């Protein structure tokens, strides 16, 4: 078999596309961690906590990887998985960055309306938000452009839908067995992050 035939082989293309979906999700998850650490008043401590407790970093990055794989299975396009995942993860990261920087108040579930607050207050906080947003847009554009080079297709719609459903079931299982586990929470407890969230929740009460 010639070298070009190996490069163009269907299985090889699908493998590259799957790898692109996984790596792009991991990249966005990693960037989200960096954004959160940069906006924290305890930057060095937060960075070190990810090194001392790698499971903490893995659990934070994994949702972005699963989302990217899910979108890839639905659309059969690595670039689409990268774009959708990037917009979702980096969009939330920018809002979280803004809240942490301005108010030392991290983003929590009931704060989804803060997207509209950020848009209305964009002029007042542009000095904080603009660099983070520009970097996020550039990251999404660069990663998506790289993923567009991976053009392998699964093509079988039924198998892709079945794979997406299995992945959704696995994600739900991980949430109830791992993310909601008290034992895992204890092993990955991050005092720097928890103190910020506890303060934010106390302010809401």
XYZ file of C-alpha atoms in Angstrom:
205
model
C 0.000 0.000 0.000
C 1.329 3.413 -0.957
C 1.880 6.090 1.664
C -0.844 8.310 0.151
C -3.297 5.409 0.290
C -2.587 4.976 3.985
C -3.147 8.671 4.645
C -6.430 8.643 2.719
C -7.702 5.377 4.209
C -11.258 5.811 5.642
C -10.401 4.340 9.037
C -7.448 6.712 9.308
C -9.645 9.727 8.575
C -12.225 8.736 11.180
C -9.499 8.214 13.765
C -8.113 11.697 13.119
C -11.595 13.229 13.336
C -12.321 11.491 16.643
C -8.932 12.556 18.010
C -9.613 16.130 16.892
C -12.945 16.155 18.744
C -11.355 14.779 21.909
C -8.318 17.069 21.850
C -10.338 20.195 21.041
C -12.627 19.495 23.999
C -9.613 18.955 26.232
C -8.063 22.206 24.989
C -11.197 24.207 25.785
C -11.523 22.570 29.186
C -7.899 23.409 29.934
C -8.382 27.005 28.821
C -11.425 27.276 31.086
C -9.264 26.237 34.050
C -6.645 28.813 33.083
C -9.268 31.569 32.806
C -10.634 30.726 36.243
C -7.156 30.705 37.775
C -6.125 34.000 36.138
C -9.216 35.744 37.482
C -8.705 34.392 40.989
C -6.944 36.367 43.685
C -5.065 33.130 44.482
C -3.648 32.495 41.012
C -0.517 30.568 41.937
C -2.301 28.518 44.602
C -5.077 27.599 42.184
C -2.614 26.597 39.456
C -0.672 24.458 41.921
C -3.849 22.809 43.165
C -4.430 21.412 39.665
C -0.929 19.939 39.693
C -1.222 18.515 43.186
C -4.666 17.069 42.468
C -4.689 16.023 38.796
C -8.058 14.304 39.268
C -9.521 17.750 39.904
C -8.252 18.982 36.544
C -9.467 15.829 34.785
C -12.964 16.155 36.239
C -13.132 19.786 35.112
C -11.887 19.062 31.592
C -13.900 15.876 30.999
C -17.309 17.580 30.451
C -15.883 19.624 27.572
C -14.425 16.460 26.019
C -17.742 14.626 26.331
C -19.628 17.566 24.850
C -17.240 17.762 21.906
C -17.574 14.022 21.242
C -21.360 14.280 21.497
C -21.521 17.100 18.937
C -19.127 15.212 16.665
C -21.334 12.133 16.739
C -24.421 14.212 15.949
C -22.877 16.271 13.140
C -20.128 13.934 11.883
C -17.813 16.936 11.576
C -14.866 17.629 13.853
C -14.844 21.352 13.083
C -18.497 21.661 14.101
C -17.805 19.867 17.380
C -14.929 22.250 18.028
C -16.946 25.356 17.182
C -20.008 24.506 19.280
C -17.961 23.290 22.241
C -15.638 26.272 22.013
C -18.467 28.797 21.943
C -20.185 27.141 24.907
C -17.135 26.555 27.102
C -15.240 29.744 26.298
C -18.403 31.832 26.481
C -19.045 30.623 30.015
C -15.357 31.049 30.823
C -15.410 34.694 29.735
C -18.489 35.434 31.862
C -16.932 33.620 34.829
C -13.691 35.544 34.261
C -15.604 38.835 34.256
C -17.498 38.050 37.450
C -14.404 36.857 39.283
C -12.380 39.873 38.168
C -14.983 42.538 38.882
C -16.886 41.107 41.829
C -14.784 38.151 43.074
C -18.025 36.290 42.516
C -17.791 33.081 40.429
C -20.484 32.023 37.997
C -23.075 29.641 39.440
C -26.022 27.895 37.802
C -28.629 30.560 38.585
C -26.415 33.222 37.019
C -27.125 32.355 33.374
C -28.795 35.742 32.913
C -25.396 37.313 33.549
C -24.726 36.929 29.824
C -27.221 39.732 29.263
C -25.806 41.745 32.155
C -22.340 41.454 30.645
C -23.636 42.600 27.257
C -25.339 45.634 28.772
C -22.322 46.496 30.905
C -19.817 45.726 28.172
C -18.732 49.363 27.788
C -18.072 49.751 31.505
C -16.078 46.536 31.782
C -14.545 46.415 28.318
C -11.072 46.831 29.807
C -11.527 43.518 31.614
C -13.732 41.639 29.178
C -12.209 42.592 25.835
C -8.792 40.879 26.219
C -10.387 37.704 27.573
C -12.969 37.689 24.786
C -10.406 38.331 22.058
C -8.197 35.510 23.304
C -11.206 33.181 23.519
C -12.307 34.018 19.968
C -8.790 33.502 18.646
C -8.509 30.176 20.478
C -11.830 28.925 19.106
C -10.935 30.078 15.588
C -7.481 28.459 15.661
C -8.642 25.139 17.132
C -11.637 24.966 14.789
C -9.411 25.697 11.783
C -7.141 22.810 12.763
C -10.124 20.514 13.251
C -11.416 21.417 9.788
C -8.367 19.626 8.366
C -9.682 16.334 9.813
C -12.354 15.435 7.297
C -12.946 11.807 8.174
C -16.622 10.811 8.388
C -18.448 8.045 10.220
C -21.341 8.488 7.766
C -23.624 5.824 9.317
C -26.409 7.942 10.897
C -27.893 5.143 12.985
C -24.536 4.250 14.479
C -23.754 7.888 15.206
C -27.088 8.450 16.930
C -26.642 5.241 18.915
C -23.157 6.371 19.897
C -24.477 9.774 20.967
C -27.167 8.141 23.117
C -24.609 5.841 24.739
C -22.351 8.813 25.406
C -25.259 10.729 26.959
C -26.024 7.742 29.182
C -22.362 7.463 30.208
C -22.286 11.195 30.985
C -25.387 10.877 33.164
C -23.834 7.893 34.920
C -20.636 9.834 35.569
C -22.612 12.705 37.054
C -24.496 10.537 39.540
C -21.623 8.183 40.413
C -18.558 10.448 40.230
C -19.442 14.142 40.196
C -22.080 13.760 42.926
C -19.882 11.475 45.037
C -18.905 12.771 48.471
C -15.750 10.625 48.408
C -14.593 12.129 45.120
C -15.473 15.609 46.378
C -13.340 15.069 49.473
C -10.388 13.794 47.431
C -10.521 16.753 45.043
C -11.545 19.492 47.472
C -10.039 22.785 46.379
C -10.057 25.314 49.211
C -9.093 28.266 46.998
C -12.028 27.625 44.665
C -14.452 26.591 47.406
C -13.827 29.727 49.453
C -14.804 31.884 46.484
C -17.981 29.885 45.856
C -18.936 29.821 49.524
C -18.597 33.599 49.682
C -20.739 33.984 46.569
C -23.437 31.684 47.939
C -23.468 33.425 51.339
C -24.019 36.747 49.591
C -27.101 35.302 47.896
C -28.713 34.246 51.192
